[in-house]
């Protein structure tokens, strides 16, 4: 775990940079809007209403919503990473800033405004010399609230491919590595408290008219943010390879395996973990990541919108052709194993009920509870399965993968949407139900390269040793090393084990 | 200090102001106030005296007519420049609570682009405030001290014209008396044109050289204090004069 904890400072720096950039942008946008709104009650109602509406959108959804919007804008605007995270967090930070400034300006004693006009101040002078200094305390309170919110919500930027302390939290939740979760949460909380303390210090000093002290506090904050941005301008030329990973153990392990392979070939690599399944392909097509592993059936349904189930080799060839033609993405090859959706039951339970196939499950389903992973119930595969087998479960509940297995073991769920490469299937003696009607397409693990590496022979050569090399048993074992409850390994360690196991 | 010029003459030419459908706040007022005079504008609440005063420094824009300073229309040129050339004191004082006394007094100089701390301190002398107050915040002052600071700020740019809107309204009688004396002294020393709005006829009679009585937006009486005390100026004015006169008579009877 210590190699993962070593990432805390770098991630905290990225986290701080993102949050402070969002806060600064929110101030830049929010302050003029609030000043206008304070003089126009109608505008104030609209602005405060809109800002409140934004707050009602869960921050995770707000972040995810910017992906399609930026994708639609196109023209080289990055749809993943810093930009969508910045925009979403800025929207989030607007409400407390605007609300406090409007409230403060509206609450000013009219006599002060009359005095300002009476001694010949212009509107701009009144604002600068009188109104803003007087609302500073209440405005600062809004900025502090916004800062704490933004730093908290920035942990979610991981899902749109922007590194943050959320990387640790998401990876930790996924692999049940609680030290990682605590490191991520603790790091974010520490950042929030530190920033709040500095802003509070500046606020108190401003109240006492100690301007040098205000400067020191804000200067410290600016310096910390600037220092956090240092890695960005330092490594400008020497471009590192970014390896993407979705948010489950197998993806983390394969990303490290790919990373080790590339480092051996002399590349510098970094990881973009915890990408949502929907944004991963977009990320490689847009060049935000250079390489990642996806699964044939996922691309088949979600990107090609196909519902037929041809033989696996035909399917992979069709995807390779489509990816190159429409997005310039190279499908370098299959890794050698499948990670298909597979319905699993407790072995003893399946035998007792006489269920061996999805067909057998149909009459039993109304008495059974179904546990799915977070996205399965909305995926085209589930629709395809329901078309082939009219399954009507007593209940269907989405779980994160780890908790899904727990639910099956504890009897809270009777059937789950497992993954065929999951080590827990063998370890927990689960029965995989057969699919006699071939409703579920093939899920070969495929290696996808961004358009920049389309004709990159050196890059392809570094990764080609992985093609066809990983049998499903080896992948299951590697996954189990990370997913098991006791004696857990980090994805890095499991990747090293896997490399030895397949003789790399 | 260089010799100060006499303040401007103020002319109202058929000035009118109406808010919505209500009866006019100021109704066709025409009169001239001579340079160097101390004029009191007296009337009950809602008589239009404050509104008329504010048409001079354009805090109120009249619907009809115009206001002249000497032979210049106040509406010519930008309002902030006009207001910087006119001293303005009002009941709520309007000291800026985030600035010290000295900073409040010096602010008009700063606006004019010529900050001058020494001048600000000299103004404190002028309104008889000790220098130790210079670094205090307005909240630490008494009401009378605050109003003196307000007067100092109004006069710091050496305006020729001083407008006062109920300047002593919120003060206790003793403070009020001493501050009124100070203002009258400044008016004489600086050879200002001073226009003061008040609802207190006694104050007007004791301070002003000319008393204008307003009712329903019109000037209903225009006389010197001596003439008013001699029974001139009409019914409305006499009704206002009767109050302090009656009080004085009763006080004298009590003493005797």
XYZ file of C-alpha atoms in Angstrom:
760
model
C 0.000 0.000 0.000
C 2.913 2.330 0.646
C 3.571 2.819 -3.089
C -0.028 4.001 -3.385
C 0.237 6.280 -0.327
C 3.275 7.855 -1.927
C 0.846 9.313 -4.476
C -0.897 11.430 -1.824
C 1.278 14.574 -2.158
C 1.069 14.643 -5.957
C -2.683 14.044 -5.921
C -3.183 16.610 -3.155
C -1.345 19.152 -5.315
C -3.591 18.412 -8.309
C -6.594 18.529 -6.001
C -5.649 21.920 -4.582
C -4.888 23.355 -8.005
C -8.253 22.236 -9.378
C -10.240 23.495 -6.380
C -8.486 26.874 -6.231
C -8.823 27.383 -9.989
C -12.561 26.680 -9.686
C -12.843 29.033 -6.716
C -10.993 31.813 -8.543
C -13.126 31.357 -11.646
C -16.309 31.353 -9.557
C -15.195 34.628 -7.926
C -14.346 36.132 -11.291
C -17.764 35.218 -12.693
C -19.822 35.447 -9.512
C -18.699 38.838 -8.177
C -19.742 40.955 -11.199
C -22.995 39.001 -11.504
C -23.749 39.498 -7.807
C -22.972 43.227 -8.011
C -25.357 43.627 -10.952
C -27.965 41.451 -9.247
C -27.832 43.417 -5.989
C -29.109 46.457 -7.912
C -31.744 44.546 -9.899
C -34.099 42.408 -7.760
C -35.454 40.595 -10.838
C -31.976 39.565 -11.985
C -31.134 38.548 -8.419
C -34.112 36.188 -8.319
C -33.055 34.566 -11.603
C -29.377 34.266 -10.665
C -29.966 32.938 -7.147
C -32.611 30.548 -8.477
C -30.242 29.181 -11.104
C -27.397 28.822 -8.603
C -29.681 26.992 -6.168
C -30.863 24.710 -8.961
C -27.262 23.759 -9.696
C -26.858 22.800 -6.044
C -29.723 20.331 -6.291
C -27.902 18.381 -9.021
C -25.745 15.725 -7.352
C -22.143 16.797 -7.862
C -21.241 13.453 -9.420
C -23.944 13.925 -12.067
C -22.941 17.565 -12.614
C -19.388 16.468 -13.399
C -20.574 13.704 -15.710
C -22.964 16.056 -17.541
C -20.129 18.250 -18.758
C -18.650 15.334 -20.673
C -21.385 15.140 -23.362
C -21.671 18.932 -23.452
C -17.965 19.443 -24.135
C -17.963 16.503 -26.536
C -20.768 18.189 -28.448
C -18.824 21.467 -28.608
C -15.869 19.573 -30.064
C -13.210 21.596 -31.956
C -10.409 20.245 -29.828
C -12.045 21.262 -26.554
C -11.058 18.516 -24.123
C -14.141 16.690 -22.848
C -12.280 14.938 -20.071
C -9.844 15.880 -17.368
C -9.240 19.367 -16.007
C -11.774 21.364 -18.028
C -15.046 19.546 -17.219
C -13.967 19.206 -13.584
C -13.150 22.928 -13.427
C -16.452 23.978 -14.993
C -18.586 21.748 -12.786
C -16.834 22.833 -9.592
C -17.051 26.487 -10.617
C -20.822 26.170 -11.008
C -20.907 24.528 -7.621
C -18.922 27.286 -5.954
C -21.078 30.056 -7.429
C -24.051 29.814 -5.076
C -22.435 30.703 -1.738
C -20.328 33.434 -3.359
C -23.210 35.080 -5.209
C -25.750 34.654 -2.424
C -23.568 36.170 0.269
C -22.468 39.069 -1.897
C -26.042 39.884 -2.946
C -27.325 39.593 0.625
C -24.487 41.763 1.910
C -24.919 44.487 -0.688
C -28.679 44.586 -0.212
C -28.311 44.842 3.555
C -26.121 47.963 3.466
C -27.434 51.043 5.311
C -28.949 53.401 2.684
C -27.436 56.353 4.574
C -23.982 55.111 3.622
C -24.933 55.079 -0.065
C -26.479 58.553 0.205
C -23.330 59.838 1.891
C -21.200 58.326 -0.868
C -23.308 60.004 -3.550
C -23.460 63.207 -1.514
C -19.689 63.651 -1.366
C -19.478 63.068 -5.113
C -18.499 59.432 -5.494
C -19.155 57.851 -8.846
C -20.881 54.462 -8.855
C -17.568 52.688 -9.358
C -15.974 54.604 -6.472
C -18.926 53.843 -4.219
C -18.531 50.162 -5.010
C -14.761 50.098 -4.552
C -14.343 52.445 -1.587
C -17.529 51.816 0.348
C -19.735 48.901 -0.644
C -17.133 46.179 -1.179
C -15.118 46.941 1.986
C -18.340 46.907 3.997
C -19.615 43.574 2.625
C -16.164 41.967 2.807
C -16.852 39.945 5.981
C -20.089 38.420 4.704
C -18.628 37.924 1.215
C -15.595 36.180 2.705
C -17.873 33.848 4.631
C -19.383 32.851 1.277
C -15.962 32.315 -0.252
C -14.957 30.103 2.667
C -18.093 27.992 2.286
C -17.424 27.722 -1.443
C -13.800 26.715 -0.811
C -14.750 23.882 1.522
C -17.490 22.633 -0.809
C -15.217 22.774 -3.816
C -12.414 20.857 -2.147
C -14.901 18.202 -1.041
C -16.575 17.893 -4.441
C -13.214 17.853 -6.244
C -12.745 14.252 -5.061
C -15.391 13.350 -7.654
C -13.320 14.756 -10.531
C -11.643 11.327 -10.688
C -14.669 10.046 -12.598
C -14.091 12.467 -15.473
C -10.415 11.625 -15.647
C -8.983 14.492 -13.611
C -6.543 13.197 -11.000
C -7.458 14.194 -7.450
C -7.467 12.726 -3.966
C -10.640 11.001 -5.183
C -8.342 8.579 -7.077
C -7.360 7.098 -3.715
C -10.930 7.031 -2.454
C -12.363 5.360 -5.557
C -9.516 2.864 -5.870
C -9.711 2.134 -2.160
C -13.474 1.583 -2.189
C -13.115 -0.699 -5.176
C -10.401 -2.904 -3.754
C -11.515 -2.491 -0.127
C -8.171 -0.953 0.712
C -9.417 1.195 3.572
C -6.063 2.860 4.198
C -6.366 4.339 0.710
C -9.888 5.586 1.401
C -8.775 7.132 4.666
C -5.715 8.678 3.037
C -7.908 10.221 0.330
C -10.598 11.494 2.687
C -8.075 12.653 5.248
C -6.059 14.449 2.596
C -9.121 16.250 1.257
C -10.285 17.166 4.766
C -6.834 18.500 5.660
C -6.741 20.603 2.501
C -10.218 21.965 3.215
C -9.364 22.854 6.814
C -6.069 24.473 5.826
C -7.618 26.595 3.076
C -10.522 27.552 5.337
C -8.120 28.523 8.114
C -6.075 30.726 5.765
C -9.192 32.415 4.396
C -10.504 32.854 7.920
C -7.234 34.436 8.947
C -7.446 36.831 5.993
C -11.047 37.645 6.891
C -10.262 38.470 10.519
C -7.254 40.529 9.520
C -9.405 42.464 7.038
C -11.898 43.147 9.826
C -9.080 44.598 11.911
C -7.781 46.500 8.883
C -4.424 44.723 9.051
C -3.799 44.702 5.345
C -0.301 43.241 5.498
C -1.669 40.235 7.350
C -4.442 39.834 4.760
C -1.760 39.879 2.083
C 0.280 37.249 3.915
C -2.680 34.880 4.255
C -3.824 35.234 0.654
C -0.213 35.168 -0.528
C 0.358 31.860 1.247
C -2.711 30.412 -0.447
C -1.616 31.684 -3.854
C 1.919 30.358 -3.306
C 0.606 26.919 -2.325
C -1.581 26.814 -5.427
C 1.284 27.971 -7.614
C 3.571 25.336 -6.110
C 0.871 22.754 -6.767
C 0.888 23.693 -10.414
C 4.687 23.359 -10.685
C 4.681 19.773 -12.029
C 2.492 20.933 -14.908
C 4.937 23.429 -16.340
C 8.025 21.413 -15.373
C 7.156 18.372 -17.460
C 5.856 20.339 -20.409
C 7.962 18.889 -23.216
C 8.704 15.381 -22.080
C 5.212 13.978 -22.617
C 4.233 11.054 -20.426
C 2.014 8.217 -21.596
C -1.346 8.213 -19.829
C -2.839 4.805 -19.144
C -6.559 4.705 -18.458
C -8.403 2.380 -16.119
C -12.071 1.975 -15.306
C -13.081 1.604 -11.692
C -12.487 -2.040 -10.878
C -9.557 -4.150 -9.761
C -8.870 -5.930 -13.059
C -8.555 -2.562 -14.788
C -6.139 -1.253 -12.168
C -4.010 -4.403 -12.475
C -3.952 -4.372 -16.288
C -3.117 -0.643 -16.303
C -0.064 -1.360 -14.081
C 0.894 -4.316 -16.255
C 0.752 -2.096 -19.350
C 2.621 0.628 -17.461
C 5.456 -1.712 -16.480
C 5.699 -2.908 -20.061
C 5.929 0.654 -21.394
C 8.404 1.770 -18.728
C 10.650 -1.116 -19.728
C 10.504 0.250 -23.278
C 11.652 3.649 -21.960
C 8.359 5.521 -21.691
C 7.308 7.657 -18.749
C 3.833 6.720 -17.674
C 1.052 8.058 -15.489
C -2.328 6.564 -14.631
C -5.813 7.930 -15.007
C -7.802 5.632 -12.749
C -11.505 5.343 -12.034
C -12.830 6.440 -15.432
C -16.546 5.844 -15.913
C -17.222 3.091 -18.431
C -19.056 5.533 -20.672
C -16.217 8.065 -20.834
C -13.279 5.648 -21.248
C -13.666 5.082 -24.991
C -14.246 8.800 -25.529
C -11.051 9.457 -23.591
C -8.897 7.261 -25.836
C -10.570 8.576 -28.988
C -9.952 12.142 -27.819
C -6.355 11.414 -26.844
C -6.829 12.246 -23.137
C -5.508 8.780 -22.453
C -3.067 6.895 -24.684
C -4.038 3.327 -24.009
C -6.489 1.251 -21.988
C -8.205 -2.098 -21.895
C -11.868 -2.399 -22.781
C -14.118 -5.349 -23.494
C -15.499 -6.265 -26.913
C -19.110 -6.613 -25.751
C -19.057 -3.214 -24.047
C -17.951 -1.388 -27.189
C -20.288 -3.562 -29.286
C -23.372 -2.508 -27.380
C -22.562 0.968 -26.090
C -20.621 2.382 -29.061
C -21.714 0.335 -32.112
C -25.263 -0.061 -30.748
C -25.352 -3.664 -31.962
C -27.607 -6.249 -30.326
C -26.653 -9.324 -32.379
C -24.120 -11.824 -31.021
C -21.737 -12.991 -33.776
C -18.799 -15.344 -33.046
C -16.157 -13.614 -30.888
C -13.476 -13.388 -33.586
C -15.914 -11.804 -36.043
C -17.050 -9.360 -33.372
C -13.503 -8.266 -32.500
C -12.611 -7.774 -36.176
C -15.735 -5.666 -36.689
C -14.865 -3.501 -33.676
C -11.260 -3.051 -34.824
C -12.455 -1.955 -38.246
C -15.098 0.402 -36.804
C -12.755 1.967 -34.229
C -10.063 2.741 -36.792
C -12.488 4.028 -39.398
C -14.622 6.275 -37.193
C -12.265 7.384 -34.401
C -8.730 6.549 -35.550
C -8.457 4.270 -32.524
C -6.263 1.190 -32.925
C -7.394 -2.147 -31.550
C -3.991 -3.742 -31.040
C -5.389 -7.158 -30.175
C -7.094 -9.297 -27.543
C -5.348 -10.082 -24.279
C -6.498 -13.700 -24.312
C -9.291 -13.783 -21.769
C -12.928 -12.742 -21.576
C -14.558 -10.697 -18.879
C -18.161 -11.373 -19.776
C -21.251 -10.671 -17.806
C -22.141 -13.983 -16.206
C -25.098 -14.664 -13.972
C -23.860 -16.329 -10.803
C -25.587 -18.028 -7.861
C -24.356 -19.621 -4.663
C -23.341 -23.140 -5.797
C -25.391 -25.019 -3.192
C -28.411 -22.826 -3.778
C -28.273 -23.350 -7.558
C -28.049 -27.125 -7.122
C -30.918 -27.176 -4.606
C -33.162 -25.203 -6.957
C -32.015 -27.170 -10.001
C -30.875 -24.063 -11.871
C -28.002 -24.437 -14.355
C -28.937 -22.044 -17.157
C -30.596 -18.677 -17.620
C -33.523 -20.658 -19.081
C -33.907 -22.505 -15.766
C -33.817 -19.155 -13.966
C -36.935 -17.766 -15.693
C -39.595 -19.665 -13.673
C -37.628 -19.275 -10.396
C -36.875 -15.549 -10.788
C -40.047 -14.147 -9.118
C -38.860 -15.687 -5.842
C -35.260 -14.494 -6.193
C -33.517 -11.216 -5.554
C -31.095 -9.920 -8.162
C -27.959 -7.964 -7.328
C -26.424 -6.099 -10.243
C -23.358 -3.929 -10.566
C -23.952 -0.183 -10.680
C -24.431 0.119 -14.417
C -25.715 -3.303 -15.461
C -29.448 -2.578 -15.172
C -29.102 0.282 -17.660
C -26.873 -1.551 -20.100
C -27.966 -2.931 -23.478
C -26.777 -6.414 -22.385
C -29.474 -6.508 -19.708
C -32.076 -5.516 -22.296
C -30.771 -8.256 -24.633
C -30.922 -10.857 -21.863
C -34.448 -9.836 -20.965
C -35.481 -10.195 -24.609
C -34.084 -13.747 -24.711
C -35.144 -14.768 -21.193
C -38.191 -13.035 -19.686
C -36.687 -12.677 -16.197
C -38.897 -11.032 -13.563
C -37.029 -10.873 -10.267
C -38.636 -10.145 -6.903
C -36.184 -7.252 -6.578
C -33.225 -5.864 -8.487
C -30.656 -3.808 -6.557
C -27.463 -2.199 -7.910
C -24.284 -2.604 -5.823
C -20.669 -1.631 -6.304
C -18.896 -4.875 -7.378
C -17.328 -5.662 -4.015
C -20.590 -5.219 -2.160
C -22.404 -7.232 -4.822
C -20.399 -10.353 -3.908
C -20.967 -9.631 -0.245
C -24.714 -9.391 -0.900
C -24.704 -12.793 -2.620
C -22.683 -14.409 0.158
C -24.912 -12.983 2.884
C -28.149 -14.021 1.133
C -29.275 -10.444 0.546
C -29.128 -11.322 -3.159
C -29.695 -14.729 -4.779
C -28.415 -14.032 -8.297
C -25.755 -11.519 -9.309
C -24.359 -10.138 -12.544
C -20.824 -11.423 -12.021
C -17.824 -11.110 -14.297
C -16.329 -14.230 -15.797
C -12.751 -13.213 -15.005
C -13.518 -12.568 -11.363
C -11.405 -14.556 -8.950
C -14.205 -14.736 -6.429
C -16.270 -17.064 -8.672
C -13.930 -19.988 -8.012
C -12.984 -18.900 -4.516
C -16.556 -18.605 -3.319
C -17.767 -21.691 -5.215
C -20.313 -19.852 -7.276
C -22.221 -21.434 -10.144
C -22.195 -19.590 -13.461
C -25.453 -19.984 -15.363
C -25.116 -21.007 -18.998
C -26.536 -18.849 -21.800
C -28.087 -21.383 -24.241
C -29.655 -18.706 -26.444
C -26.374 -16.768 -26.759
C -27.973 -13.506 -25.617
C -24.730 -12.189 -24.087
C -22.109 -11.082 -26.640
C -18.404 -11.878 -26.372
C -16.344 -9.851 -23.916
C -12.771 -10.335 -25.054
C -10.403 -7.949 -23.317
C -9.052 -5.678 -26.061
C -6.176 -3.213 -26.024
C -7.133 0.167 -27.494
C -4.626 2.872 -28.515
C -5.368 6.560 -29.070
C -5.178 8.097 -32.583
C -1.726 9.562 -31.775
C -0.311 6.018 -31.695
C -2.004 4.918 -34.895
C 1.281 4.395 -36.755
C 3.528 4.310 -33.689
C 5.537 1.117 -34.282
C 7.682 1.524 -31.151
C 4.621 1.904 -28.937
C 2.861 -1.080 -30.533
C 5.999 -3.192 -30.219
C 6.194 -2.448 -26.487
C 2.633 -3.643 -25.947
C 2.453 -6.524 -28.418
C 3.926 -9.066 -25.918
C 0.662 -8.729 -23.953
C -1.511 -9.839 -26.870
C -3.056 -13.282 -26.406
C -0.858 -13.781 -23.367
C -3.230 -13.710 -20.400
C -5.357 -16.825 -19.800
C -8.535 -16.298 -17.805
C -7.207 -18.421 -14.911
C -4.215 -16.096 -14.509
C -6.440 -13.025 -14.612
C -8.839 -14.526 -12.050
C -5.965 -15.277 -9.709
C -4.523 -11.773 -10.086
C -7.952 -10.228 -9.484
C -8.483 -12.378 -6.433
C -5.211 -11.190 -4.913
C -6.633 -7.675 -4.880
C -10.292 -8.480 -4.190
C -10.004 -11.100 -1.442
C -10.825 -10.061 2.102
C -7.627 -11.137 3.813
C -3.989 -10.657 2.786
C -4.964 -8.159 0.093
C -2.404 -7.020 -2.442
C -2.183 -3.669 -4.176
C -2.916 -3.585 -7.927
C 0.808 -2.891 -8.435
C 1.794 -6.059 -6.596
C -0.856 -8.117 -8.390
C 0.405 -6.759 -11.715
C 3.972 -7.813 -10.810
C 2.663 -11.268 -9.870
C 0.721 -11.499 -13.157
C 3.774 -10.484 -15.174
C 5.781 -13.309 -13.600
C 2.903 -15.770 -14.008
C 2.630 -15.161 -17.760
C 6.407 -15.021 -18.161
C 6.964 -11.401 -19.153
C -5.096 79.511 4.402
C -5.844 81.645 1.332
C -8.757 84.037 1.417
C -12.008 82.181 0.740
C -14.423 83.388 -1.862
C -18.048 83.925 -0.981
C -20.340 81.010 -1.828
C -22.550 81.046 -4.923
C -26.044 82.433 -5.253
C -28.675 79.705 -5.686
C -31.601 80.158 -8.051
C -34.686 77.946 -8.407
C -36.570 78.506 -11.662
C -40.072 76.955 -11.703
C -38.757 73.762 -10.135
C -41.234 70.869 -9.836
C -40.952 67.253 -8.717
C -43.666 64.636 -8.532
C -43.418 60.984 -7.392
C -45.944 58.828 -9.229
C -49.588 59.898 -8.892
C -49.113 61.551 -5.479
C -49.507 65.338 -5.151
C -46.303 67.101 -6.199
C -43.463 67.020 -3.635
C -42.171 70.285 -5.052
C -44.610 72.480 -6.951
C -43.374 75.277 -9.205
C -40.839 76.871 -6.857
C -39.074 80.000 -8.082
C -36.809 82.027 -5.834
C -33.252 83.267 -5.477
C -30.954 82.816 -2.511
C -28.289 85.486 -2.330
C -24.617 84.573 -2.037
C -23.463 84.372 1.568
C -26.896 84.044 3.119
C -27.919 81.442 5.721
C -31.326 80.173 4.679
C -33.512 77.853 6.713
C -36.078 75.733 4.881
C -38.821 75.022 7.410
C -41.917 72.884 7.161
C -43.700 69.834 8.516
C -42.866 66.320 7.355
C -43.768 65.820 3.695
C -43.804 69.541 2.908
C -41.145 69.027 0.212
C -38.280 70.866 1.904
C -35.802 67.958 1.690
C -36.734 67.247 -1.907
C -36.173 70.876 -2.856
C -32.772 70.894 -1.112
C -31.630 67.750 -2.959
C -32.411 69.228 -6.354
C -29.392 71.475 -5.751
C -26.834 68.653 -5.583
C -28.861 66.457 -7.938
C -29.671 63.727 -5.445
C -33.161 64.543 -6.755
C -33.689 65.323 -10.439
C -36.595 67.772 -10.935
C -39.280 67.007 -13.543
C -39.653 70.657 -14.388
C -37.620 73.852 -14.187
C -33.938 74.207 -13.387
C -31.604 75.025 -10.522
C -28.807 77.562 -10.983
C -25.592 78.151 -9.026
C -24.686 81.747 -9.864
C -25.343 81.622 -13.604
C -24.581 77.918 -14.113
C -27.239 75.211 -14.477
C -26.478 72.386 -11.993
C -27.594 69.889 -14.663
C -24.646 70.853 -16.888
C -21.717 68.466 -16.420
C -21.426 65.245 -14.453
C -23.196 64.898 -11.091
C -20.144 63.652 -9.084
C -18.145 66.773 -10.035
C -21.050 69.022 -8.986
C -21.454 67.224 -5.649
C -17.722 67.507 -4.881
C -18.096 71.292 -5.076
C -20.991 71.300 -2.581
C -20.815 70.408 1.104
C -23.617 68.069 2.183
C -24.573 67.112 5.748
C -27.596 65.038 6.626
C -29.308 63.614 9.656
C -28.004 60.034 9.401
C -24.489 61.518 9.068
C -23.431 58.673 6.764
C -19.907 58.324 8.071
C -18.286 55.267 6.511
C -18.058 52.724 9.323
C -14.995 50.967 7.875
C -12.874 54.129 7.788
C -11.299 56.077 10.655
C -12.395 59.621 11.454
C -9.411 61.079 9.593
C -9.997 58.819 6.597
C -13.665 59.815 6.490
C -12.797 63.498 6.546
C -10.025 63.107 3.955
C -12.094 60.977 1.567
C -13.457 63.875 -0.553
C -9.861 65.069 -1.038
C -8.879 61.576 -2.155
C -11.768 61.565 -4.636
C -10.535 64.871 -5.996
C -7.115 63.253 -6.470
C -5.377 65.354 -3.797
C -5.201 63.393 -0.526
C -4.049 65.658 2.316
C -3.857 64.324 5.865
C -2.819 67.663 7.371
C -5.882 69.346 5.921
C -8.055 66.616 7.433
C -6.568 67.319 10.879
C -7.060 71.055 10.389
C -10.734 70.327 9.689
C -10.983 68.566 13.068
C -9.712 71.798 14.679
C -12.296 73.729 12.738
C -15.161 71.644 14.128
C -13.531 71.650 17.587
C -12.662 67.964 17.792
C -9.399 66.808 19.478
C -6.812 65.168 17.221
C -6.833 61.964 19.272
C -10.151 61.158 17.604
C -8.478 61.059 14.179
C -7.661 57.347 14.423
C -10.958 56.306 16.009
C -13.672 54.466 14.144
C -17.076 56.209 13.796
C -18.722 53.623 16.070
C -16.511 54.814 18.934
C -17.816 58.406 18.767
C -20.827 60.068 20.379
C -23.669 61.311 18.172
C -22.531 64.922 18.423
C -18.942 64.013 17.599
C -20.108 62.047 14.581
C -22.114 64.990 13.307
C -19.099 67.289 13.749
C -17.034 64.826 11.677
C -19.818 64.946 9.081
C -19.538 68.741 8.948
C -15.734 68.528 8.707
C -16.029 66.102 5.792
C -18.571 68.343 4.053
C -16.254 71.345 4.254
C -12.872 69.709 3.633
C -12.793 70.555 -0.070
C -13.514 74.244 0.688
C -16.948 74.337 -0.966
C -18.727 77.673 -1.163
C -22.138 76.103 -0.658
C -23.198 74.013 2.345
C -26.423 71.989 2.252
C -27.719 70.551 5.513
C -30.697 68.203 5.766
C -31.980 68.055 9.381
C -28.364 68.130 10.554
C -29.144 68.237 14.270
C -32.290 66.114 14.237
C -30.920 63.152 16.144
C -28.974 65.078 18.790
C -29.770 65.908 22.385
C -30.631 69.608 23.020
C -27.284 70.538 24.604
C -25.190 68.997 21.850
C -27.555 70.474 19.330
C -27.128 73.963 20.681
C -23.341 73.820 20.667
C -23.167 72.303 17.193
C -25.603 74.855 15.799
C -23.358 77.592 17.170
C -20.336 75.990 15.539
C -22.067 75.770 12.171
C -23.136 79.402 12.322
C -19.559 80.414 13.176
C -18.194 78.381 10.241
C -20.762 79.939 7.929
C -19.523 83.401 8.905
C -15.794 82.590 8.940
C -15.794 80.746 5.620
C -18.323 83.147 4.088
C -20.477 80.268 2.883
C -23.882 80.151 1.326
C -25.731 77.779 3.670
C -29.124 76.159 3.185
C -30.468 74.185 6.119
C -33.594 72.025 6.173
C -35.248 71.775 9.573
C -38.687 71.198 11.076
C -37.742 73.261 14.128
C -38.808 76.877 13.735
C -36.904 78.007 16.849
C -33.659 76.685 15.375
C -34.420 78.417 12.077
C -35.186 81.728 13.758
C -32.022 81.645 15.892
C -29.590 80.587 13.135
C -30.800 81.801 9.755
C -30.769 85.175 8.062
C -33.804 84.204 6.011
C -36.529 81.650 6.661
C -38.492 79.907 3.894
C -41.603 78.035 5.003
C -42.844 75.214 2.783
C -46.228 73.487 2.706
C -47.493 70.970 0.119
C -44.510 71.555 -2.139
C -44.834 75.324 -2.287
C -42.975 78.118 -0.544
C -45.700 79.790 1.482
C -43.566 82.260 3.388
C -40.261 84.006 2.752
C -39.171 86.386 5.505
C -36.377 87.350 7.882
C -36.527 86.020 11.474
C -37.302 89.542 12.692
C -40.258 89.888 10.330
C -41.628 86.481 11.374
C -41.380 87.412 15.034
C -43.172 90.647 14.201
C -46.151 88.623 13.007
C -45.498 88.742 9.253
C -45.221 85.829 6.776
C -48.768 84.477 6.764
C -50.799 81.905 8.699
C -48.738 78.789 8.071
C -45.534 80.516 9.156
C -47.194 82.114 12.162
C -48.586 78.743 13.274
C -44.995 77.426 13.286
C -43.669 80.508 15.088
C -46.415 80.226 17.691
C -45.023 76.954 19.037
C -41.641 78.189 20.381
C -43.106 81.545 21.346
C -45.786 79.839 23.420
C -43.177 77.541 25.008
C -41.001 80.541 25.898
C -43.956 82.331 27.477
C -44.850 79.307 29.601
C -41.241 78.864 30.710
C -41.095 82.524 31.683
C -44.378 82.194 33.633
C -43.002 79.140 35.484
C -39.858 81.043 36.459
C -41.765 84.140 37.522
